[in-house]
Structures are given as C-alpha cells and as structure tokens.
C-alpha cells in the first residue's frame, strides 16, 4: 500500500521536477527541486510538507484528461496517510486511519454513554458548579490516562517519523517552523491571496483564516484548561471561575474561535473537490472537524448553562466529546498537525543549511 | 451540420482561447463591446499553446516586480535581430518591445501573478517575468477576469470558416455540439494559433518525415482558420516551409508533452543516429544557443530519431527530464536497450574516447575541451564516455510552432488586396511570423500575444461601436 502510493507520487514528482512552474506556491516545490531522484524518505517528507492548497493542481497543464494524469495534492495526501499508518504506535490500531469516521463516531457514542453512566452511578454528595454533578477526582481518574495515552502514542509515532526522515533538531529550525505554522504561510499561495479550495482555481484565504481560527482557538482552549489546573492545584481556587478569571478569558474566545474555525472548514470542505485529497479519508476528516466543533460548542454551552439543571446532562455530553477527541487523536486527522510541524521543522533546517553552504 | 440557423449577432467574436485571444477579449470588453470567445478545445485543454508557457519577455528601464536590473529597448532589439537574423518587421517589433513594459502591470491588474525565475533558469531572471504556476495559471486568471466582466465563452466550438465578403468578414461559422452555428459579428479577432498540429500540412513542407515529428503543444492548433483566410486572399507573412523544432525526449506523447519533454544533455553527450554514428558537433556552443537547431538535425536522420549517450560524470549536469534515462553498465548493454547495434555504438564511443584530450572542463561555458583528429569534431565539453553507469536518451524532433501567419499592420489589422480587411484583426501565433521570421527568443511569443491581443481587442471594440 505504502509502496504503491509512494511510487505513484514519485512518478508525478519526476514530472514536476522537470517542469518547476509551481516553484513559488509553497515549500513542497523548492524542496523537491533540490533532488534529481526521490527516495521513499524524500517522498514521505514532501507528503507531510504538503498543505493540500491545490494551487499546483489547478495550474498544472498535465492534469487528467492529459495522459500524464498529474494530481500531486492527491498523490501526496495518499502518501501522507500511508506514512502515518506506517509510523503509528501501537501499530495494531493503524488501520483506524482508514476508517476514522467510523472510529470517531463509535468512540463518541461509547465515551458519552460511559460518562453518563459514570455521572449517574457516582453522583457526588457535595460540590459546587459542575463538581455537584461529577467530582473533581472522578474527572481526573478518567482524563489523566485519556490525555496521557494518546500523547505517548503520538510522541512515539512522531519519533519514528523523525528518525526515518533524518532531520536535525535546532532552535532556528523550531523558530522557523513555528513561524510558518503560526502564519500558515504555506496556504498563502506564495502571493498572499491564498489557496484554490472551495471554488476551483479562484484564490482565497478563507481556508487559511478558518484554519487559523481553529488552531488558535484550540490553543486557547488548551491553555484555559491548563490555567484551570494551575489555579486548582497551585492556588486552591476551584471552579466555577468568574468571567474575569484566566480560564474564562482564555476559554471563551478560544471556544468561539474553535467553533467558527471548524464550522468554516467543514463548510469549505463540502465545496471543495474531493478528488484532490485522500478520497477515502474525506468522511474521517469531516468527522474530526465536527468532533472539534462539538467539543468547543458544548463547552460554551456548558458555561452558558452555569447554575441551571442543564449542567447535569451537558457536562457528561461535553466530557464525552472531549474523551472521544483524546482517544481517537493518534489515529485521526489530529495527527496531521504534529507530522506537519515536524516536516516544516526538517525543511526549515535543511533550507537554512543550504543557504549557508 | 445540416441546417443553417439565422446568424447570431454579436459585437466581437474572438476566435481562439489562448493568451492573445483572452487579452483581446478582455480588452474589447473593457472598451465596451459585447464579446464572444470561440475556443476549439474542451475546458480542461483550453488556452492553446499558452498552457505550456512559463514567462514573457519584458523590457524595463529599472527593476520591475520580479525582474532584476534593466533590459532596455536596444538590447531587446539586438537579441531579436540576433535570433531572427534580421527577419523581422522592425516597426511591429519595436511596438511589441516598447509596449511590453506596460504589459507587466496590465497583466497583474488582470489577475496574473509573477514569481522569481525558476531554479535552473537564472539566465532569464533579468529579461523574462515568470508566471506563478506557469501558463495555465495565467489563463485561469484571464478566464476568471473575463467572465467577471461579462465575456462569454463557448468551449469545443471549432471555427471552420470566416466568410469574407466585400473586404470584410460577414459571418463566422463554427461547429458547436455537432451543430453548425453562424455568427454575424461586427468585428473579429483571429487568435487561433499556428498549424503545427496538422501533420499533413507539415508534411507538405517537410515531406513524409514530418509524420514522425512530435508536437510539443496543443493538438487543437490545426491552422483551420489560417488556411481558410489565406485561401480567401488574406495576405500571409512568414516562411510556409519552416517550423520551430527542438530535440526532445523520444518517449514523449505525440501531442502536448510541453516543457517536461525537454532534454538539455546534448552538449555533454555524443549524439548518434540509429546506425550508431555521430552526425553533428554536439559541443558547438552553449545549449541555449544551439537547442533550436537540433530539432532539424534529428529530423534529417533516418527515421527522425537519435540517441544522446552520456556517462556517470555528466548525469547531474543538466535539468532532469520527465523520463528517467535508459541505464546500463556497459556500452554494449546500453546499445541493446536503445535498439542500436552494440558493435557500431562501441566503435563510435571508442573512436570518440581516443580523440578526447586532457584539459579543464567547465559545464556552464564553452571550455574549449575539444576532440582531436576526429573528422566530425566535438568542439567543447568533449570528455570520454567511460565511467559507468552509462545513460541514453532517445531524441526526436519536437515542433513548437510554425512561422506562416497573417500579415498585420501596427493596429493588428489583417491585410488583403493591398488594403486592410475592414473588420478582421489578428493576434498571437497566427501573426507572430511578422516579427519572429526565424528562430526563437524565449518568452517573446507571449509578449507578442499580449501586446497585439490588447491592441486587436481595443481596435475591434472601437470598430464595433
């Protein structure tokens, strides 16, 4: 499977390398044009570097029905997911990537059911806010392993990727890759007018801005949770927190951004041509986006419902979404963020080295 | 095709859908005309040979966008005289060159984006502005711009005939969805390219060998409109027997292979024909100055085929092509894989190798490292073909464009019977022979198309008022 997808991507890359018209769109082409031939590792690196902006596809004079049948965004997307399956640890679950829509739905149903069951089974005798419905200790008992296990899984998978790619970890590489991801500069189209996604060859920054909203929203939500943990253990302040507290100042805008970003991405995804990505994964990617939306929306709803009895069902619902998100993270679209950052890092470092030489 | 419906009235019909056609359509629409574009190709292949272009040559007095330093009118003109050997209409050439500078901003304003010269093309970074994404991206931008301002398009609508009557075009006849459609436009812009994909027409000038030529560009440039107009007495320009042909990878598709079929390995090779014999000095000059003669050199060989043979020393010295080379550990094995006689190739290589002499090799400039004592010398880059693995690339002639076209005046208006055709303008490859009478200057075809497309569109719209 991996060998086939790689050899197809290699066939296409050799044609691209003889043309080079797309050099200005993104990082993939300058990286590609430094080679004369492509090892499996080179192709895997290009695949994880590709942001699927599709500029090259619409600009290409060799797309079908031309006999060269170039569709680089798709070829690289196929290699990308095949590579994630190859690096995934524990590898027994790797096949879940192919069915992540089903996986996410199943995980979701089970997580929500589990948390409702937990909530009714062990109702605390006392507690404020949502701790009246589920004790702090119980939440930790569920979420510490549910948080750490996927993190360990992703960490080991990523290390396997990094070793095979043969990159070098440097501060300037880290800085450059974070800058690139932070600006999502590979979705700028090289001219700042964005990518070709929702309306064939029209350039638009919509996907870039929605992705930024989702990314920064996610980071803010994560920071909100961290700040809550810190307040709880470091300062003895327990939830519920006021609107002027750190968890809310970070969490509310974060939740709103994540909601808007994921909704926007889901909408754009329905408009875009499915044949320019890994076709089988479309459902899984969509499920992942909607899951992230559900996490953020139910979180905001939970906050809005403070003091009402709706908390009794919103809390296990929200926690169910969160749990499903964590559990599926190593085998869902969530993996792309980590691999992408690693590929950007490797690319930034190798470019810095090349420009010094 | 049976019944003739009543002709459809329209201000301006543009025949063709490439760069010149779109520049004309946009320009005519912006000058107030109602514009219909008739493109013979289906949408995925729209745009003629412009799909395969990557830059345009642009005069500039100071750094302009991605263009470095300056490229003045005189230098530009000298470059043109150099490649054409003076076969150019000086007035039209000067107009194209002078107007090229303002085209940069016009193109940008109409959606074209530029990028720095591509890796491997730095020699053009001062003279040529590269389209981000190449020619198809440029066309996409023009089609979007044109659609947004109300230009109408019909794909798969080959124009078969322009009915000339009393010194003007009365009707334009096209085939649309298998039906015969007749248009009665006030003005017409012919921007339908050359005839290089009509192999029978090429064979008229070149003999049967032309049927073995590969066509680097669109299969839709069959010269139907060109021939139709010439048959009705519209004046021609350019040598009807000539086409621009380069040596390309012999495994390329018959049509539409474009840029990726290019092979730059000849100067570092020995090039042999199917008999295993060398036939021309491979190292005569640097490749950009020689690649254009190799099309006809190969065309003159038996079966219009040759093979470039290099060894491991040279494999990294040129841009990769779309096809990996044929590779072997011995010359004999390579010959067998290429379908050549092992004995005769081995003899040719041995004779060549024994004529090489020591000296400094420089890949990027004539290094004077020539053979000694060979009847057919290799003047530069002559190093023995000795270090395995050995590589071979099959070469065939690849036709880029033809020179025969329509004569136009400085307003891009066509001529017949010593006067202008009242309502017929021409732009792009169909009239480029006026300026490029011989040879080729990288990116100049797109300059001519843009300059005269804009003029033709404007003039046609003025006339249609």
Coordinates of N, CA, C and O in Angstrom, one line a residue, chain A residues 280-335:
Chain A
X280 N -10.7 8.4 0.3 CA -11.3 7.5 1.3 C -11.4 8.2 2.7 O -12.1 7.8 3.5
X281 N -10.5 9.2 2.9 CA -10.4 9.8 4.2 C -11.4 11.0 4.4 O -11.5 11.5 5.5
X282 N -12.1 11.3 3.4 CA -13.0 12.5 3.5 C -13.9 12.5 4.7 O -14.0 13.4 5.5
X283 N -14.6 11.3 4.8 CA -15.6 11.2 5.9 C -14.9 11.3 7.3 O -15.4 12.0 8.2
X284 N -13.7 10.7 7.4 CA -13.0 10.8 8.7 C -12.6 12.2 9.0 O -12.6 12.6 10.2
X285 N -12.1 12.9 8.0 CA -11.7 14.3 8.2 C -12.9 15.1 8.6 O -12.8 16.0 9.5
X286 N -14.0 14.9 7.9 CA -15.2 15.7 8.3 C -15.6 15.4 9.7 O -16.0 16.3 10.5
X287 N -15.6 14.1 10.1 CA -16.0 13.7 11.4 C -15.1 14.3 12.4 O -15.5 14.8 13.5
X288 N -13.8 14.4 12.1 CA -12.9 15.0 13.1 C -13.2 16.5 13.2 O -13.2 17.0 14.4
X289 N -13.4 17.2 12.1 CA -13.8 18.6 12.2 C -15.0 18.8 13.1 O -15.1 19.7 13.9
X290 N -16.0 18.0 12.8 CA -17.3 18.2 13.5 C -17.1 17.8 15.0 O -17.8 18.4 15.9
X291 N -16.3 16.8 15.3 CA -16.0 16.5 16.7 C -15.4 17.7 17.4 O -15.8 18.0 18.5
X292 N -14.4 18.3 16.7 CA -13.8 19.5 17.4 C -14.8 20.6 17.6 O -14.8 21.3 18.6
X293 N -15.7 20.7 16.6 CA -16.8 21.7 16.8 C -17.6 21.4 18.0 O -18.0 22.2 18.8
X294 N -18.0 20.1 18.1 CA -18.8 19.6 19.2 C -18.2 19.9 20.5 O -18.8 20.3 21.5
X295 N -16.9 19.6 20.6 CA -16.1 19.9 21.8 C -16.3 21.4 22.2 O -16.6 21.7 23.4
X296 N -16.0 22.2 21.3 CA -16.0 23.7 21.6 C -17.4 24.2 21.9 O -17.6 25.0 22.8
X297 N -18.4 23.8 21.1 CA -19.7 24.3 21.2 C -20.3 23.8 22.5 O -20.9 24.6 23.3
X298 N -20.1 22.5 22.9 CA -20.7 22.0 24.1 C -20.0 22.6 25.3 O -20.6 22.8 26.4
X299 N -18.7 23.0 25.1 CA -18.0 23.7 26.2 C -18.6 25.0 26.5 O -18.8 25.4 27.6
X300 N -18.9 25.8 25.4 CA -19.5 27.1 25.6 C -20.9 27.0 26.1 O -21.3 27.7 27.0
X301 N -21.6 26.0 25.7 CA -23.0 25.7 26.2 C -23.0 25.4 27.7 O -23.8 25.9 28.4
X302 N -22.0 24.6 28.0 CA -21.9 24.3 29.5 C -21.6 25.5 30.3 O -22.2 25.7 31.4
X303 N -20.8 26.4 29.8 CA -20.6 27.6 30.5 C -21.8 28.5 30.6 O -22.2 29.0 31.7
X304 N -22.5 28.6 29.5 CA -23.8 29.4 29.5 C -24.8 28.8 30.4 O -25.7 29.5 30.9
X305 N -24.8 27.5 30.6 CA -25.8 26.8 31.5 C -25.5 26.8 32.9 O -26.2 26.2 33.7
X306 N -24.4 27.5 33.3 CA -24.0 27.5 34.7 C -25.1 27.9 35.6 O -25.9 28.8 35.4
X307 N -25.3 27.0 36.6 CA -26.4 27.3 37.6 C -27.7 26.7 37.2 O -28.6 26.7 38.1
X308 N -27.9 26.2 36.1 CA -29.1 25.6 35.7 C -29.0 24.1 35.8 O -27.9 23.5 35.9
X309 N -30.1 23.4 35.7 CA -30.1 21.9 35.8 C -29.6 21.3 34.5 O -29.2 20.1 34.5
X310 N -29.5 22.1 33.4 CA -29.0 21.5 32.1 C -27.6 21.0 32.3 O -27.1 20.2 31.5
X311 N -26.9 21.6 33.3 CA -25.5 21.1 33.5 C -25.4 19.6 33.7 O -24.5 18.9 33.3
X312 N -26.5 19.1 34.3 CA -26.5 17.6 34.6 C -26.3 16.8 33.4 O -25.7 15.7 33.4
X313 N -26.8 17.2 32.2 CA -26.6 16.4 31.0 C -25.6 17.0 30.1 O -24.9 16.3 29.3
X314 N -25.4 18.4 30.2 CA -24.4 19.0 29.3 C -23.0 18.6 29.7 O -22.1 18.4 28.9
X315 N -22.8 18.4 31.0 CA -21.4 18.0 31.5 C -21.0 16.7 30.9 O -19.9 16.6 30.3
X316 N -21.8 15.6 31.1 CA -21.3 14.3 30.6 C -21.2 14.4 29.0 O -20.3 13.7 28.5
X317 N -22.1 15.2 28.4 CA -22.0 15.3 27.0 C -20.7 15.9 26.5 O -20.0 15.4 25.7
X318 N -20.4 17.1 27.1 CA -19.2 17.7 26.8 C -17.9 16.9 27.0 O -17.1 16.7 26.2
X319 N -17.9 16.3 28.2 CA -16.8 15.4 28.6 C -16.7 14.2 27.6 O -15.6 13.7 27.3
X320 N -17.9 13.7 27.2 CA -17.9 12.6 26.2 C -17.2 13.0 24.9 O -16.4 12.3 24.4
X321 N -17.5 14.3 24.4 CA -16.9 14.8 23.2 C -15.4 14.9 23.4 O -14.6 14.4 22.6
X322 N -15.0 15.4 24.6 CA -13.5 15.6 24.9 C -12.8 14.2 24.9 O -11.8 14.0 24.3
X323 N -13.5 13.3 25.6 CA -12.9 12.0 25.7 C -12.7 11.3 24.4 O -11.7 10.8 24.1
X324 N -13.7 11.4 23.5 CA -13.7 10.8 22.2 C -12.5 11.5 21.4 O -11.8 10.8 20.7
X325 N -12.4 12.8 21.5 CA -11.4 13.5 20.8 C -10.0 13.0 21.2 O -9.1 12.7 20.4
X326 N -9.8 12.9 22.6 CA -8.5 12.4 23.0 C -8.2 11.0 22.6 O -7.1 10.7 22.0
X327 N -9.2 10.1 22.7 CA -8.9 8.7 22.4 C -8.6 8.5 21.0 O -7.8 7.6 20.6
X328 N -9.3 9.2 20.1 CA -9.0 9.0 18.6 C -7.9 9.8 18.1 O -7.4 9.5 17.0
X329 N -7.4 10.7 18.9 CA -6.4 11.7 18.4 C -5.2 11.0 17.6 O -4.8 11.5 16.5
X330 N -4.6 9.9 18.1 CA -3.4 9.4 17.4 C -3.8 8.8 16.1 O -2.9 8.6 15.2
X331 N -5.1 8.5 15.8 CA -5.4 7.8 14.6 C -6.4 8.6 13.8 O -7.1 8.1 12.9
X332 N -6.5 9.9 14.1 CA -7.4 10.8 13.3 C -6.6 11.9 12.6 O -5.4 11.9 12.7
X333 N -7.4 12.8 12.0 CA -6.7 13.9 11.3 C -5.9 14.8 12.3 O -5.0 15.5 11.9
X334 N -6.1 14.6 13.6 CA -5.3 15.3 14.6 C -3.8 15.1 14.4 O -3.0 16.0 14.6
X335 N -3.5 13.9 13.9 CA -2.1 13.6 13.7 C -1.4 14.5 12.7 O -0.2 14.8 12.8

